[in-house]
Every structure is written in C-alpha cells, then in structure tokens.
Amino acid sequence: MKYFYIGIFGALGALTRYYIGIHFAYDMFPYHTLMINLLGCFLLACLVTYFVEVPWMSRDLFLGMGTGFMGSFTTFSAFSVETINLFLSNEIFLGTAYILGSLVGGFVAAGMGVLIAKELQRIKEV
C-alpha cells in the first residue's frame, strides 16, 4: 500500500508543480521554482510536525504525502539548473539572491510551518 500512496501522491505533486509552473512564467528570475520550493518547505514542516502523531494517519499515507507529493512537488534539480543559468548569463546578483532566498527562505518557511503546526496541535488539545 505504501508504494500505491507514494505513486498517487507523487503524480498529484508533479501535476501541481507543473500547473503552478505554467501559470507563473518568468523572464529572468525563476519565481515559480522559488515559490514552489518555499511552499514545499512550509508544507513538509507542517506535515511532519502535525500529522506524525495523528492516530488515524497510517505510516503509508504519511509517506505518500511526504515522500510522494512533497518529493515531486519541490525540486532541487530545477533550482540548481536555474541557478547555473543565471550565473552563465552573468546575472551574478540574481543568482546569489536566488540561492540566498531559497536557503534562508526555506528555513524560515519550515520554521513557520513547525510553529503553525504546533499551534494547531495546541488548539486541538484545548
């Protein structure tokens, strides 16, 4: 069942990523990949923090959502290629901003995801 969930959620993540990508075209700066990856950091942190201890959540479903959906939704390879292309186009500032925005933004988004998930857990317990 684990592979079924990973496959189904992986397909959904890939389709979601594609849909967002075609609706946010860019000319020089890859905003769509940055947005997708930051959203992925936030959602994965929420998922891991909130749903890991939910009694009705099966481990297989959890893997499908985390590994399947989030793994196919976010992309390190696109980030890497887009960064290299910025540097090859002599867009040093944009390339550096993209790296820093992705790294710092990813940590901030993940931190926000953890905080929000913990707050939701706290509210649920009251």
Backbone as ProteinMPNN parsed JSONL, in Angstrom:
{"seq_chain_A": "MKYFYIGIFGALGALTRYYIGIHFAYDMFPYHTLMINLLGCFLLACLVTYFVEVPWMSRDLFLGMGTGFMGSFTTFSAFSVETINLFLSNEIFLGTAYILGSLVGGFVAAGMGVLIAKELQRIKEV", "coords_chain_A": {"N_chain_A": [[0.823, -1.191, 0.0], [2.037, 1.174, 0.619], [3.632, 1.903, -1.609], [1.681, 2.417, -3.469], [0.39, 4.701, -2.383], [2.577, 6.489, -2.409], [3.039, 6.632, -5.167], [0.543, 7.637, -6.167], [0.271, 10.092, -4.734], [2.676, 11.198, -5.552], [2.224, 11.595, -8.295], [0.169, 13.498, -8.103], [1.577, 15.595, -6.846], [3.505, 16.204, -8.804], [1.853, 17.042, -10.914], [0.655, 19.266, -9.719], [2.874, 20.904, -9.341], [3.617, 21.311, -12.017], [1.328, 22.67, -12.952], [1.412, 25.064, -11.434], [3.868, 26.006, -12.343], [3.402, 26.568, -15.1], [1.669, 28.665, -14.917], [3.001, 30.739, -13.819], [5.053, 32.131, -15.39], [8.411, 33.151, -16.15], [10.858, 35.681, -16.915], [13.575, 36.333, -16.354], [14.228, 35.821, -13.592], [13.652, 32.956, -11.644], [10.898, 32.822, -10.308], [8.732, 31.086, -9.949], [9.792, 28.528, -9.309], [11.133, 29.144, -6.957], [8.951, 29.944, -5.355], [7.463, 27.535, -5.297], [9.293, 25.783, -4.037], [9.665, 27.061, -1.533], [7.059, 27.001, -0.537], [6.819, 24.24, -0.425], [8.732, 23.648, 1.581], [7.467, 24.81, 3.782], [4.989, 23.36, 3.85], [5.869, 20.679, 4.139], [7.152, 20.799, 6.628], [4.941, 21.431, 8.235], [3.418, 19.106, 7.803], [5.11, 17.034, 8.797], [5.372, 17.845, 11.451], [2.719, 18.112, 12.433], [1.079, 15.902, 11.55], [2.491, 13.592, 12.144], [1.977, 12.397, 14.587], [-0.704, 11.87, 14.591], [-3.349, 9.761, 15.321], [-5.026, 8.428, 13.415], [-3.615, 8.527, 11.083], [-2.017, 6.609, 8.799], [1.204, 5.095, 8.471], [1.928, 4.562, 5.855], [0.259, 6.296, 4.364], [1.226, 8.715, 5.342], [3.871, 8.605, 4.339], [3.225, 8.665, 1.638], [2.153, 11.249, 1.351], [4.316, 12.854, 2.251], [6.843, 11.881, 1.051], [5.922, 11.193, -1.53], [4.025, 13.302, -2.577], [5.259, 15.801, -1.689], [7.889, 15.313, -2.405], [7.786, 15.17, -5.2], [6.634, 17.572, -5.799], [8.326, 19.681, -4.944], [11.594, 20.788, -6.071], [14.932, 20.215, -6.345], [16.645, 19.947, -8.444], [15.704, 21.627, -10.545], [16.05, 24.09, -9.287], [18.866, 24.072, -9.091], [19.734, 24.006, -11.826], [18.535, 26.35, -12.786], [19.857, 28.225, -11.222], [22.532, 27.921, -12.101], [22.151, 28.706, -14.772], [21.487, 31.403, -14.392], [23.957, 32.388, -13.44], [25.593, 31.773, -15.661], [24.513, 33.536, -17.454], [25.602, 35.83, -16.652], [24.271, 37.016, -14.55], [24.941, 37.604, -11.789], [24.187, 38.819, -9.359], [21.394, 38.187, -9.286], [21.544, 35.391, -9.323], [22.894, 34.877, -6.914], [21.074, 36.037, -5.143], [18.942, 34.322, -5.572], [19.927, 31.882, -4.603], [20.399, 32.566, -1.865], [17.815, 33.443, -1.162], [16.401, 31.078, -1.513], [17.633, 29.311, 0.331], [17.655, 30.691, 2.9], [14.991, 31.537, 2.916], [13.773, 29.016, 2.756], [14.42, 27.849, 5.232], [13.127, 29.673, 6.93], [10.467, 29.372, 6.061], [10.057, 26.656, 6.694], [10.391, 26.791, 9.465], [8.21, 28.434, 10.122], [6.19, 26.702, 9.351], [6.486, 24.625, 11.222], [5.949, 26.046, 13.611], [3.28, 26.889, 13.176], [1.986, 24.411, 12.9], [2.435, 23.342, 15.46], [0.976, 25.17, 16.959], [-1.577, 24.624, 15.987], [-1.839, 22.029, 16.957], [-1.856, 22.595, 19.684], [-4.202, 24.131, 19.914], [-6.074, 22.228, 19.165], [-5.936, 20.499, 21.312], [-7.128, 21.886, 23.343]], "CA_chain_A": [[0.0, 0.0, 0.0], [2.952, 2.306, 0.703], [4.034, 2.299, -2.954], [0.486, 2.975, -4.094], [0.245, 6.076, -1.884], [3.687, 7.31, -2.909], [2.798, 6.85, -6.589], [-0.614, 8.519, -6.364], [0.622, 11.436, -4.259], [3.751, 11.69, -6.414], [1.592, 12.111, -9.51], [-0.526, 14.739, -7.743], [2.593, 16.622, -6.601], [4.095, 16.592, -10.087], [0.844, 17.812, -11.655], [0.507, 20.558, -9.044], [4.072, 21.678, -9.664], [3.506, 21.698, -13.426], [0.273, 23.667, -13.059], [1.94, 26.329, -10.912], [4.954, 26.432, -13.234], [2.923, 27.162, -16.359], [0.898, 29.881, -14.637], [3.906, 31.768, -13.309], [6.218, 32.181, -16.274], [9.389, 34.165, -15.771], [11.781, 36.045, -17.974], [14.953, 36.176, -15.891], [14.308, 35.237, -12.253], [12.728, 31.81, -11.551], [9.993, 32.997, -9.173], [7.855, 29.933, -9.753], [10.512, 27.468, -8.586], [11.347, 29.641, -5.595], [7.671, 29.87, -4.659], [7.138, 26.12, -5.101], [10.188, 25.199, -3.04], [9.373, 27.643, -0.221], [5.785, 26.422, -0.119], [7.122, 22.856, -0.067], [9.383, 23.643, 2.9], [6.424, 25.109, 4.761], [4.03, 22.256, 3.935], [6.508, 19.471, 4.686], [7.337, 21.028, 8.065], [3.607, 21.268, 8.844], [3.072, 17.69, 7.715], [5.927, 16.243, 9.715], [5.098, 18.257, 12.825], [1.329, 17.926, 12.859], [0.475, 14.611, 11.249], [3.303, 12.44, 12.534], [1.421, 11.769, 15.781], [-2.148, 11.727, 14.467], [-3.594, 8.318, 15.414], [-5.666, 7.859, 12.238], [-2.717, 8.635, 9.929], [-1.167, 5.434, 8.62], [2.579, 5.404, 8.042], [1.944, 4.539, 4.394], [-0.345, 7.547, 3.902], [2.19, 9.749, 5.709], [4.941, 8.529, 3.338], [2.695, 9.119, 0.359], [2.042, 12.706, 1.368], [5.637, 13.468, 2.402], [7.782, 11.478, 0.01], [5.292, 11.245, -2.841], [3.58, 14.626, -3.005], [6.247, 16.862, -1.481], [9.091, 14.98, -3.165], [7.618, 15.504, -6.618], [6.215, 18.971, -5.898], [9.518, 20.528, -4.855], [12.635, 20.298, -6.965], [16.276, 20.75, -6.187], [17.307, 19.951, -9.749], [15.343, 22.852, -11.256], [16.748, 25.167, -8.578], [20.292, 24.015, -9.456], [19.903, 24.39, -13.225], [18.184, 27.767, -12.923], [20.948, 28.992, -10.614], [23.661, 27.878, -13.044], [21.793, 29.54, -15.925], [21.628, 32.812, -14.004], [25.382, 32.712, -13.409], [26.107, 31.741, -17.034], [24.004, 34.736, -18.111], [26.238, 36.941, -15.941], [23.323, 37.581, -13.581], [25.555, 37.19, -10.53], [23.337, 39.273, -8.254], [20.165, 37.386, -9.264], [21.904, 34.025, -8.931], [23.189, 34.89, -5.481], [19.801, 36.298, -4.457], [18.151, 33.1, -5.693], [20.488, 30.916, -3.643], [20.117, 33.029, -0.504], [16.369, 33.429, -0.97], [15.972, 29.681, -1.394], [18.127, 28.723, 1.583], [17.118, 31.402, 4.063], [13.541, 31.436, 2.822], [13.383, 27.642, 3.068], [14.473, 27.669, 6.685], [12.063, 30.487, 7.528], [9.191, 28.726, 5.738], [9.962, 25.429, 7.5], [10.173, 27.222, 10.847], [6.82, 28.878, 10.225], [5.362, 25.506, 9.275], [6.551, 23.947, 12.528], [5.231, 26.867, 14.603], [1.845, 26.839, 12.909], [1.518, 23.056, 13.221], [2.414, 23.212, 16.92], [-0.157, 25.962, 17.436], [-2.778, 23.848, 15.656], [-1.898, 20.925, 17.921], [-2.242, 23.176, 20.968], [-5.617, 24.498, 19.809], [-6.836, 20.985, 19.112], [-5.937, 19.893, 22.645], [-7.947, 22.68, 24.281]], "C_chain_A": [[0.871, 1.261, 0.0], [3.314, 2.812, -0.701], [2.864, 2.903, -3.736], [0.313, 4.429, -3.683], [1.35, 6.983, -2.414], [3.476, 7.619, -4.388], [1.658, 7.819, -6.855], [-0.282, 9.947, -5.939], [1.764, 12.033, -5.072], [3.199, 12.271, -7.706], [0.877, 13.429, -9.223], [0.457, 15.881, -7.505], [3.207, 17.124, -7.891], [3.116, 17.428, -10.906], [0.64, 19.195, -11.044], [1.681, 21.466, -9.373], [4.012, 22.175, -11.104], [2.476, 22.815, -13.6], [0.764, 25.037, -12.576], [3.009, 26.883, -11.852], [4.467, 27.09, -14.509], [2.129, 28.435, -16.134], [1.746, 31.014, -14.081], [5.175, 31.771, -14.135], [7.158, 33.296, -15.827], [10.279, 34.488, -16.957], [13.232, 35.854, -17.521], [15.034, 35.44, -14.559], [13.257, 34.134, -12.105], [11.817, 31.872, -10.311], [9.162, 31.751, -8.898], [8.548, 28.808, -8.992], [10.769, 27.891, -7.152], [10.064, 29.522, -4.786], [7.297, 28.413, -4.347], [8.001, 25.525, -3.995], [9.955, 25.767, -1.641], [8.048, 27.107, 0.321], [5.983, 24.965, 0.301], [7.798, 22.745, 1.291], [8.354, 23.856, 3.998], [5.496, 23.909, 4.956], [4.64, 20.989, 4.523], [6.743, 19.617, 6.185], [6.017, 20.889, 8.81], [3.237, 19.791, 8.9], [3.819, 16.87, 8.752], [5.607, 16.581, 11.168], [3.693, 17.878, 13.276], [0.846, 16.483, 12.699], [1.264, 13.399, 11.72], [2.712, 11.707, 13.732], [-0.097, 11.629, 15.738], [-2.471, 10.232, 14.422], [-4.203, 7.695, 14.157], [-4.771, 7.859, 11.003], [-1.831, 7.395, 9.842], [0.22, 5.878, 8.15], [2.659, 5.443, 6.515], [1.362, 5.821, 3.805], [0.592, 8.72, 4.179], [3.344, 9.784, 4.697], [4.461, 9.009, 1.973], [2.629, 10.628, 0.276], [3.424, 13.365, 1.405], [6.57, 13.154, 1.249], [7.173, 11.627, -1.378], [4.967, 12.659, -3.287], [4.697, 15.663, -2.891], [7.538, 16.593, -2.264], [8.976, 15.333, -4.637], [7.194, 16.96, -6.821], [7.424, 19.903, -5.874], [10.609, 19.953, -5.747], [13.963, 21.0, -6.725], [16.973, 20.846, -7.537], [16.967, 21.211, -10.547], [16.029, 24.06, -10.623], [18.214, 25.217, -9.018], [20.526, 24.494, -10.875], [19.595, 25.873, -13.417], [19.263, 28.662, -12.32], [22.149, 29.053, -11.554], [23.369, 28.765, -14.257], [21.872, 31.027, -15.602], [23.099, 33.223, -13.998], [25.994, 32.716, -14.808], [25.642, 32.939, -17.847], [24.576, 36.003, -17.488], [25.282, 37.687, -15.032], [23.76, 37.14, -12.187], [24.677, 37.588, -9.338], [22.074, 38.42, -8.144], [20.438, 35.946, -8.839], [22.172, 33.919, -7.442], [21.913, 35.12, -4.671], [18.922, 35.054, -4.476], [18.636, 32.04, -4.703], [20.127, 31.318, -2.219], [18.623, 33.023, -0.204], [15.84, 32.017, -0.783], [16.386, 29.086, -0.062], [17.506, 29.387, 2.813], [15.591, 31.307, 4.073], [13.029, 30.046, 3.16], [13.387, 27.373, 4.561], [13.371, 28.457, 7.389], [10.702, 29.831, 7.285], [8.996, 27.453, 6.559], [9.712, 25.777, 8.966], [8.748, 27.686, 11.072], [5.872, 27.682, 10.187], [5.327, 24.753, 10.587], [5.756, 24.73, 13.566], [3.723, 26.804, 14.403], [1.278, 25.468, 13.253], [1.45, 22.842, 14.73], [1.25, 24.001, 17.52], [-1.476, 25.24, 17.145], [-2.941, 22.663, 16.601], [-2.391, 21.44, 19.279], [-3.725, 23.53, 20.992], [-6.502, 23.258, 19.848], [-6.964, 20.341, 20.484], [-6.84, 20.629, 23.631], [-9.4, 22.321, 24.193]], "O_chain_A": [[0.483, 2.289, -0.554], [3.302, 4.018, -0.946], [3.054, 3.795, -4.564], [0.112, 5.296, -4.534], [1.087, 8.114, -2.821], [3.709, 8.748, -4.821], [1.792, 8.724, -7.679], [-0.522, 10.896, -6.685], [1.816, 13.248, -5.263], [3.654, 13.319, -8.163], [0.969, 14.371, -10.011], [0.201, 17.013, -7.916], [3.41, 18.326, -8.061], [3.512, 18.416, -11.524], [0.471, 20.179, -11.764], [1.503, 22.652, -9.651], [4.323, 23.335, -11.376], [2.725, 23.79, -14.31], [0.548, 26.048, -13.244], [3.049, 28.083, -12.121], [5.056, 28.073, -14.958], [1.934, 29.212, -17.07], [1.255, 32.127, -13.894], [6.252, 31.45, -13.631], [6.733, 34.265, -15.198], [10.436, 33.686, -17.877], [14.029, 35.265, -18.25], [15.838, 34.519, -14.418], [12.086, 34.359, -12.413], [11.957, 31.07, -9.388], [8.918, 31.405, -7.742], [7.941, 28.198, -8.112], [10.638, 27.085, -6.232], [10.09, 29.049, -3.65], [6.86, 28.112, -3.236], [7.49, 24.837, -3.112], [10.038, 25.029, -0.659], [7.938, 26.796, 1.507], [5.381, 24.511, 1.274], [7.478, 21.848, 2.071], [8.367, 23.166, 5.018], [5.245, 23.49, 6.086], [3.998, 20.301, 5.317], [6.552, 18.66, 6.935], [5.97, 20.3, 9.89], [2.794, 19.293, 9.935], [3.215, 16.099, 9.498], [5.575, 15.693, 12.019], [3.509, 17.377, 14.385], [0.266, 15.916, 13.625], [0.745, 12.283, 11.694], [2.927, 10.503, 13.877], [-0.713, 11.302, 16.752], [-1.933, 9.51, 13.583], [-3.92, 6.535, 13.86], [-5.121, 7.261, 9.986], [-0.993, 7.162, 10.713], [0.367, 6.918, 7.508], [3.379, 6.266, 5.95], [1.913, 6.37, 2.851], [0.735, 9.614, 3.345], [3.748, 10.857, 4.251], [5.196, 9.675, 1.244], [3.0, 11.222, -0.736], [3.674, 14.324, 0.674], [7.033, 14.057, 0.552], [7.823, 12.126, -2.297], [5.548, 13.165, -4.247], [5.041, 16.323, -3.871], [8.196, 17.524, -2.728], [9.955, 15.747, -5.257], [7.381, 17.514, -7.904], [7.527, 20.812, -6.697], [10.561, 18.785, -6.131], [14.086, 22.214, -6.883], [17.802, 21.732, -7.748], [17.852, 21.804, -11.163], [16.527, 24.942, -11.323], [18.742, 26.296, -9.288], [21.422, 25.305, -11.113], [20.315, 26.571, -14.131], [19.55, 29.736, -12.85], [22.715, 30.124, -11.772], [24.248, 29.495, -14.716], [22.28, 31.824, -16.446], [23.445, 34.292, -14.5], [26.826, 33.57, -15.113], [26.294, 33.321, -18.819], [24.103, 37.108, -17.755], [25.473, 38.875, -14.774], [23.051, 36.407, -11.498], [24.455, 36.792, -8.426], [21.714, 37.978, -7.053], [19.662, 35.354, -8.089], [21.727, 32.975, -6.789], [21.698, 34.48, -3.642], [18.232, 34.767, -3.498], [17.829, 31.382, -4.045], [19.608, 30.506, -1.453], [18.211, 32.639, 0.891], [14.932, 31.79, 0.016], [15.586, 28.429, 0.604], [16.906, 28.72, 3.656], [14.981, 31.033, 5.107], [11.974, 29.904, 3.778], [12.469, 26.747, 5.092], [12.755, 27.963, 8.334], [9.881, 29.744, 8.198], [7.902, 27.198, 7.061], [8.907, 25.124, 9.63], [8.142, 27.369, 12.096], [4.872, 27.652, 10.904], [4.27, 24.294, 11.02], [4.976, 24.147, 14.318], [2.974, 26.678, 15.372], [0.198, 25.375, 13.838], [0.505, 22.227, 15.225], [0.616, 23.552, 18.475], [-2.386, 25.251, 17.974], [-4.058, 22.333, 16.999], [-3.225, 20.813, 19.933], [-4.419, 23.262, 21.973], [-7.552, 23.25, 20.491], [-7.976, 19.71, 20.787], [-7.265, 20.058, 24.635], [-10.222, 22.892, 24.91]]}, "name": "protein", "num_of_chains": 1, "seq": "MKYFYIGIFGALGALTRYYIGIHFAYDMFPYHTLMINLLGCFLLACLVTYFVEVPWMSRDLFLGMGTGFMGSFTTFSAFSVETINLFLSNEIFLGTAYILGSLVGGFVAAGMGVLIAKELQRIKEV"}
